């Protein structure tokens, strides 16, 4: 046995306080015991290495096999979430990522998420999050709760397959903390006055083609089993702060701290075996050994106390193991500028204690570039730094719109609103025309029959999607065998709807195409419906007369508004006079006002005393100039259509070929192709207004029917501002009683000459749909309908085919956003030709040129008129004003 060991054992025998039979130590085989101790130590080291390898391998396998999804997060146009609310968001994210099953804990598996800011020339600056599929939905809901109006949608990885380019350079920078992780970064308490992210996004602008800049933050909660060392350090530092020993900890350098930790370890070990060590020391050295003294507690300065408070505040928050990387792929001549700008953007996070985010430097970084790129692409983390939720929030948040104006930053121009619960639960929609997508929930948007009975109003600029909504509603009605009428001033909608007519409804089609002048449809404005009694006939005359006056009130030119009441008075008397002429048309009114001889022949047969007085006393005693002034407003408009083959061939037929009562009651399909580009704006407006007036007359006549027998009929009017009449807008309030469901669309309320028309429409429509409009008047009007859920600028920035809708027919609902269904009309030329031919056969007449009048040569026996002035006056037409 070793001589020193003999002395140690002998000293133990001499101790009087020793109650342990130390003489048995003679029998111990010390070399064998020491060899076994070495074996135990080696075994423990091997087990620790195996555990570390197992944990690392398990992390890699779990990371590769976990299904993930990329989420594109688009902030709203106005963002005002402060630092505290953003830190609260990452606190919630920490809770989501910390949720693990028992198997996850046993296999050391930990969920992670990658939060990235990406900048490309084409797509701008965007925010991308890569999370496990199981956490995508709860994270999306949390983001929308954090910032209402925010849009979250699935996307693909933005990284290209390769970065091969002769003119560009690629580099991935990984950042580290310059000080111990417990020391905080600079606090960003007030983002409203200073947003550090503005420097970063500002250096990610003005890229060229194929350039790519990205910031990547990979987060893992520090609660995982792979971070026990960091958690122990957190507990130890919080203990130092609690016992006022933080100054000792913060003042020591790294080498001093290593010595201090070694001394503390030795001290604790010495306290466990105090007596044996004292005995050994006495036996070998011959003097009494003293225990290591505790380090003296230093007095903390004011700055250290403030720093201790910041450290404590940081460590008491949810902590993340974070990997911070930046990817730069730009042209070589711009590379250094981009790199310096990106690095300098992190300077605002530097703390006065020396804590900062600095790039990791190594001479072999270029050799590790493939590995760095693979780590970046796989979102796998090796090197980690510890940050609190508030520090992560300062690094990754949406720039505040009040303080940051970043070029190319992608924002939601108009907010998305969720569909009401009543719509989500409604399984009895009468028609469907759009979808609402909010979160991961897609809801069909449509109307019930009760909603449609209170009419629908659409507004939006041209090309925004109004016609698409009408197409889906009308085509659904056609397929379900309902009565439909569509007034289309452009022609495309009517042509598209032709393809949706099923074969069994071919004979129900009335295709009104005025441009088809070879087969004109007959429309007689002054045609009276058959009546049984004289009283009913008088009421019918009044109904038709008011309808015609309403039509011409719409087409009167603006310069005649000052004398409109006088013109209406003359027109009313002329219409009632025309009723006395068999087979009268609107051109009969023109003849009465323009041809004195014809007027005289009609007036002499009048039996109505009021009409005779008008023609004899008021009209007959007026001078030529006064007569011209009285009738020019009517003759100018009606005479214009005498020279239009389109309008003349339709309006001159004494018998209408379309029975509007039959269309409404027998569920016919009336498609009016009133393309202004083919027949002219005036003719289109006149014919459209005429068709609407005829439908109105047929609907009002339903008062003679029982309420239960009034079959619902669906009227769609596109570009309603071209056909709006005061009498028809009044019909909206009572249309439900007549079974009429009206859907009207217009581009802008400013196109309405009478502002009261807009108020009547909004007051009597239960459903309002608003597409993009650039009119401030329209936006202000619609904001009153949708407030407080949308704000100024939301309507003006709506994308194409996106809309806001409010349902108020049954019970007022909160407005919500939607997108129209895609419009895919079926166009079979043979089928379309078959439909048009069937409509011609049933509801049109083939036009035949009237025979030319024979020329009459006066005989010598004929004497000239005794009153040549009157003769000349009877043939002359008054000048058109």
CSV table of C-alpha atoms in Angstrom, one decimal, residues 613-844:
chain,number,residue,atom,x,y,z
A,613,UNK,CA,-111.2,71.7,-74.4
A,614,UNK,CA,-107.5,71.0,-74.4
A,615,UNK,CA,-107.1,70.8,-78.1
A,616,UNK,CA,-109.6,73.6,-78.9
A,617,UNK,CA,-108.9,76.1,-76.2
A,618,UNK,CA,-105.3,75.5,-75.0
A,619,UNK,CA,-103.6,73.9,-77.9
A,620,UNK,CA,-105.7,75.4,-80.7
A,621,UNK,CA,-105.4,79.0,-79.7
A,622,UNK,CA,-101.6,78.9,-79.2
A,623,UNK,CA,-99.4,80.5,-81.8
A,624,UNK,CA,-96.9,78.6,-83.9
A,625,UNK,CA,-94.0,79.4,-81.6
A,626,UNK,CA,-95.9,78.4,-78.5
A,627,UNK,CA,-97.0,75.1,-80.1
A,628,UNK,CA,-93.4,74.3,-81.0
A,629,UNK,CA,-92.3,75.0,-77.5
A,630,UNK,CA,-95.1,72.8,-76.1
A,631,UNK,CA,-94.6,69.8,-78.3
A,632,UNK,CA,-90.9,69.9,-79.1
A,633,UNK,CA,-89.8,68.0,-76.0
A,634,UNK,CA,-92.0,65.1,-77.0
A,635,UNK,CA,-91.6,65.1,-80.8
A,636,UNK,CA,-87.8,65.5,-80.5
A,637,UNK,CA,-87.6,62.3,-78.5
A,638,UNK,CA,-90.2,60.3,-80.3
A,639,UNK,CA,-89.2,61.5,-83.7
A,640,UNK,CA,-85.6,60.4,-83.0
A,641,UNK,CA,-86.9,56.8,-83.0
A,642,UNK,CA,-88.7,57.2,-86.3
A,643,UNK,CA,-85.3,57.2,-88.0
A,644,UNK,CA,-84.0,54.3,-86.0
A,645,UNK,CA,-84.8,51.0,-87.7
A,646,UNK,CA,-84.2,49.2,-84.4
A,647,UNK,CA,-86.7,51.2,-82.4
A,648,UNK,CA,-89.2,51.9,-85.1
A,649,UNK,CA,-89.7,48.2,-86.1
A,650,UNK,CA,-90.3,47.3,-82.4
A,651,UNK,CA,-92.5,50.2,-81.3
A,652,UNK,CA,-94.7,50.6,-84.4
A,653,UNK,CA,-96.3,47.2,-84.1
A,654,UNK,CA,-99.9,47.7,-82.9
A,655,UNK,CA,-99.9,44.3,-81.3
A,656,UNK,CA,-97.2,43.4,-78.8
A,657,UNK,CA,-95.7,40.0,-79.5
A,658,UNK,CA,-94.7,39.7,-75.8
A,659,UNK,CA,-97.4,39.2,-73.2
A,660,UNK,CA,-95.7,40.3,-69.9
A,661,UNK,CA,-98.5,39.0,-67.8
A,662,UNK,CA,-97.9,35.6,-69.3
A,663,UNK,CA,-94.2,35.9,-68.7
A,664,UNK,CA,-94.7,36.6,-65.1
A,665,UNK,CA,-97.5,34.2,-64.3
A,666,UNK,CA,-96.2,31.3,-66.5
A,667,UNK,CA,-92.6,31.5,-65.3
A,668,UNK,CA,-91.1,32.5,-68.7
A,669,UNK,CA,-87.5,33.6,-69.2
A,670,UNK,CA,-87.0,37.1,-70.7
A,671,UNK,CA,-83.4,38.0,-71.6
A,672,UNK,CA,-83.0,41.5,-73.0
A,673,UNK,CA,-79.8,42.1,-74.9
A,674,UNK,CA,-79.8,45.9,-75.0
A,675,UNK,CA,-76.2,46.3,-76.0
A,676,UNK,CA,-75.6,50.1,-76.2
A,677,UNK,CA,-72.7,49.5,-78.6
A,678,UNK,CA,-75.0,48.0,-81.2
A,679,UNK,CA,-78.3,49.9,-80.9
A,680,UNK,CA,-77.2,53.2,-79.3
A,681,UNK,CA,-77.5,54.6,-75.8
A,682,UNK,CA,-80.8,56.4,-76.3
A,683,UNK,CA,-82.5,53.4,-77.9
A,684,UNK,CA,-81.1,51.0,-75.2
A,685,UNK,CA,-82.4,53.2,-72.4
A,686,UNK,CA,-85.8,53.6,-74.0
A,687,UNK,CA,-86.3,49.9,-74.6
A,688,UNK,CA,-85.0,49.0,-71.2
A,689,UNK,CA,-87.2,51.5,-69.5
A,690,UNK,CA,-90.1,50.2,-71.6
A,691,UNK,CA,-89.6,46.6,-70.6
A,692,UNK,CA,-89.3,47.5,-66.9
A,693,UNK,CA,-92.5,49.6,-67.2
A,694,UNK,CA,-94.3,46.7,-68.9
A,695,UNK,CA,-93.2,44.3,-66.1
A,696,UNK,CA,-94.3,46.8,-63.5
A,697,UNK,CA,-97.7,47.0,-65.2
A,698,UNK,CA,-98.1,43.3,-65.2
A,699,UNK,CA,-97.0,43.0,-61.6
A,700,UNK,CA,-99.5,45.7,-60.5
A,701,UNK,CA,-102.3,43.9,-62.4
A,702,UNK,CA,-101.7,41.0,-60.0
A,703,UNK,CA,-103.7,42.8,-57.5
A,704,UNK,CA,-106.7,41.1,-59.1
A,705,UNK,CA,-105.3,37.7,-58.1
A,706,UNK,CA,-105.3,36.0,-54.8
A,707,UNK,CA,-102.1,36.5,-52.8
A,708,UNK,CA,-101.3,32.8,-52.7
A,709,UNK,CA,-101.5,32.5,-56.5
A,710,UNK,CA,-99.0,35.2,-57.2
A,711,UNK,CA,-96.0,33.1,-58.3
A,712,UNK,CA,-92.6,34.7,-57.4
A,713,UNK,CA,-90.9,36.4,-60.4
A,714,UNK,CA,-87.3,37.4,-60.4
A,715,UNK,CA,-86.2,40.7,-62.1
A,716,UNK,CA,-82.5,41.5,-62.6
A,717,UNK,CA,-81.6,45.0,-63.9
A,718,UNK,CA,-77.9,45.7,-64.6
A,719,UNK,CA,-76.8,49.3,-64.8
A,720,UNK,CA,-80.0,50.3,-63.2
A,721,UNK,CA,-79.1,54.0,-63.3
A,722,UNK,CA,-79.9,53.9,-67.1
A,723,UNK,CA,-83.5,52.8,-66.5
A,724,UNK,CA,-84.5,54.2,-63.1
A,725,UNK,CA,-87.9,55.8,-63.0
A,726,UNK,CA,-89.6,57.3,-60.0
A,727,UNK,CA,-92.6,54.9,-60.4
A,728,UNK,CA,-90.5,51.8,-60.5
A,729,UNK,CA,-88.5,52.8,-57.4
A,730,UNK,CA,-91.8,53.1,-55.6
A,731,UNK,CA,-92.6,49.6,-56.7
A,732,UNK,CA,-89.8,48.3,-54.6
A,733,UNK,CA,-91.7,49.1,-51.4
A,734,UNK,CA,-94.7,47.1,-52.6
A,735,UNK,CA,-93.1,44.6,-55.0
A,736,UNK,CA,-93.2,41.9,-52.4
A,737,UNK,CA,-97.0,41.9,-52.3
A,738,UNK,CA,-97.1,41.3,-56.1
A,739,UNK,CA,-94.5,38.4,-55.9
A,740,UNK,CA,-91.8,40.5,-57.6
A,741,UNK,CA,-88.2,39.9,-56.4
A,742,UNK,CA,-86.0,42.6,-57.7
A,743,UNK,CA,-82.2,42.7,-58.0
A,744,UNK,CA,-80.7,46.0,-59.2
A,745,UNK,CA,-77.1,46.9,-59.9
A,746,UNK,CA,-75.5,50.2,-60.7
A,747,UNK,CA,-72.0,51.7,-60.9
A,748,UNK,CA,-72.5,54.8,-58.7
A,749,UNK,CA,-75.2,56.6,-57.0
A,750,UNK,CA,-73.9,59.9,-58.4
A,751,UNK,CA,-75.3,58.7,-61.8
A,752,UNK,CA,-78.8,59.1,-60.4
A,753,UNK,CA,-80.3,62.5,-61.3
A,754,UNK,CA,-82.6,62.3,-58.4
A,755,UNK,CA,-80.9,61.7,-55.1
A,756,UNK,CA,-84.2,60.7,-53.6
A,757,UNK,CA,-84.1,57.6,-55.8
A,758,UNK,CA,-81.0,56.4,-53.9
A,759,UNK,CA,-82.7,56.9,-50.6
A,760,UNK,CA,-85.8,55.0,-51.7
A,761,UNK,CA,-83.7,52.1,-53.0
A,762,UNK,CA,-81.7,51.8,-49.7
A,763,UNK,CA,-84.8,52.1,-47.7
A,764,UNK,CA,-86.6,49.3,-49.5
A,765,UNK,CA,-83.8,46.7,-50.2
A,766,UNK,CA,-83.1,44.1,-47.5
A,767,UNK,CA,-79.7,43.1,-48.9
A,768,UNK,CA,-77.0,45.5,-49.9
A,769,UNK,CA,-73.8,44.3,-51.7
A,770,UNK,CA,-71.0,46.8,-52.2
A,771,UNK,CA,-68.0,46.2,-54.6
A,772,UNK,CA,-65.1,48.5,-55.1
A,773,UNK,CA,-66.1,52.1,-55.8
A,774,UNK,CA,-63.8,55.1,-56.3
A,775,UNK,CA,-66.6,57.6,-55.6
A,776,UNK,CA,-66.2,59.3,-52.2
A,777,UNK,CA,-70.0,59.9,-52.2
A,778,UNK,CA,-70.7,56.2,-52.6
A,779,UNK,CA,-68.1,55.3,-50.0
A,780,UNK,CA,-69.6,57.7,-47.5
A,781,UNK,CA,-73.1,56.3,-48.2
A,782,UNK,CA,-72.0,52.7,-47.9
A,783,UNK,CA,-70.0,53.3,-44.7
A,784,UNK,CA,-73.2,54.3,-43.1
A,785,UNK,CA,-74.6,50.8,-44.0
A,786,UNK,CA,-71.5,48.8,-42.8
A,787,UNK,CA,-70.2,50.9,-39.9
A,788,UNK,CA,-68.5,50.2,-37.5
A,789,UNK,CA,-67.1,47.0,-39.0
A,790,UNK,CA,-65.4,48.7,-41.9
A,791,UNK,CA,-63.6,52.0,-42.1
A,792,UNK,CA,-62.8,54.6,-44.7
A,793,UNK,CA,-60.6,53.2,-47.5
A,794,UNK,CA,-61.8,49.5,-47.1
A,795,UNK,CA,-64.4,49.8,-49.9
A,796,UNK,CA,-62.1,51.8,-52.2
A,797,UNK,CA,-59.4,49.2,-51.9
A,798,UNK,CA,-61.5,46.1,-52.5
A,799,UNK,CA,-59.9,43.7,-55.0
A,800,UNK,CA,-61.8,42.6,-58.0
A,801,UNK,CA,-64.7,40.2,-57.4
A,802,UNK,CA,-64.5,41.0,-53.6
A,803,UNK,CA,-67.4,42.6,-51.8
A,804,UNK,CA,-69.0,43.6,-48.5
A,805,UNK,CA,-72.6,42.4,-47.9
A,806,UNK,CA,-75.2,43.2,-45.3
A,807,UNK,CA,-78.3,41.1,-44.8
A,808,UNK,CA,-81.2,42.9,-43.2
A,809,UNK,CA,-84.2,41.3,-44.8
A,810,UNK,CA,-85.3,39.1,-41.8
A,811,UNK,CA,-83.1,40.3,-39.0
A,812,UNK,CA,-80.2,42.8,-39.2
A,813,UNK,CA,-76.9,41.0,-39.4
A,814,UNK,CA,-73.3,42.3,-39.1
A,815,UNK,CA,-71.8,42.9,-42.5
A,816,UNK,CA,-69.2,40.4,-43.8
A,817,UNK,CA,-66.9,40.1,-46.8
A,818,UNK,CA,-67.1,37.7,-49.7
A,819,UNK,CA,-65.8,36.7,-53.1
A,820,UNK,CA,-67.9,35.9,-56.1
A,821,UNK,CA,-68.0,32.4,-57.4
A,822,UNK,CA,-66.1,31.9,-60.7
A,823,UNK,CA,-68.2,32.6,-63.8
A,824,UNK,CA,-68.0,29.8,-66.3
A,825,UNK,CA,-70.7,30.1,-68.9
A,826,UNK,CA,-71.3,27.3,-71.4
A,827,UNK,CA,-71.3,28.4,-75.0
A,828,UNK,CA,-72.4,25.9,-77.6
A,829,UNK,CA,-73.0,27.6,-80.9
A,830,UNK,CA,-75.5,25.0,-82.1
A,831,UNK,CA,-77.4,25.2,-78.9
A,832,UNK,CA,-77.5,29.0,-78.9
A,833,UNK,CA,-78.7,29.1,-82.5
A,834,UNK,CA,-81.5,26.6,-81.6
A,835,UNK,CA,-82.6,28.8,-78.7
A,836,UNK,CA,-82.6,32.0,-80.8
A,837,UNK,CA,-84.6,30.3,-83.5
A,838,UNK,CA,-87.2,29.1,-81.0
A,839,UNK,CA,-87.5,32.6,-79.5
A,840,UNK,CA,-88.0,34.1,-83.0
A,841,UNK,CA,-90.7,31.6,-83.8
A,842,UNK,CA,-92.6,32.1,-80.6
A,843,UNK,CA,-92.2,35.8,-79.9
A,844,UNK,CA,-91.0,37.7,-83.0
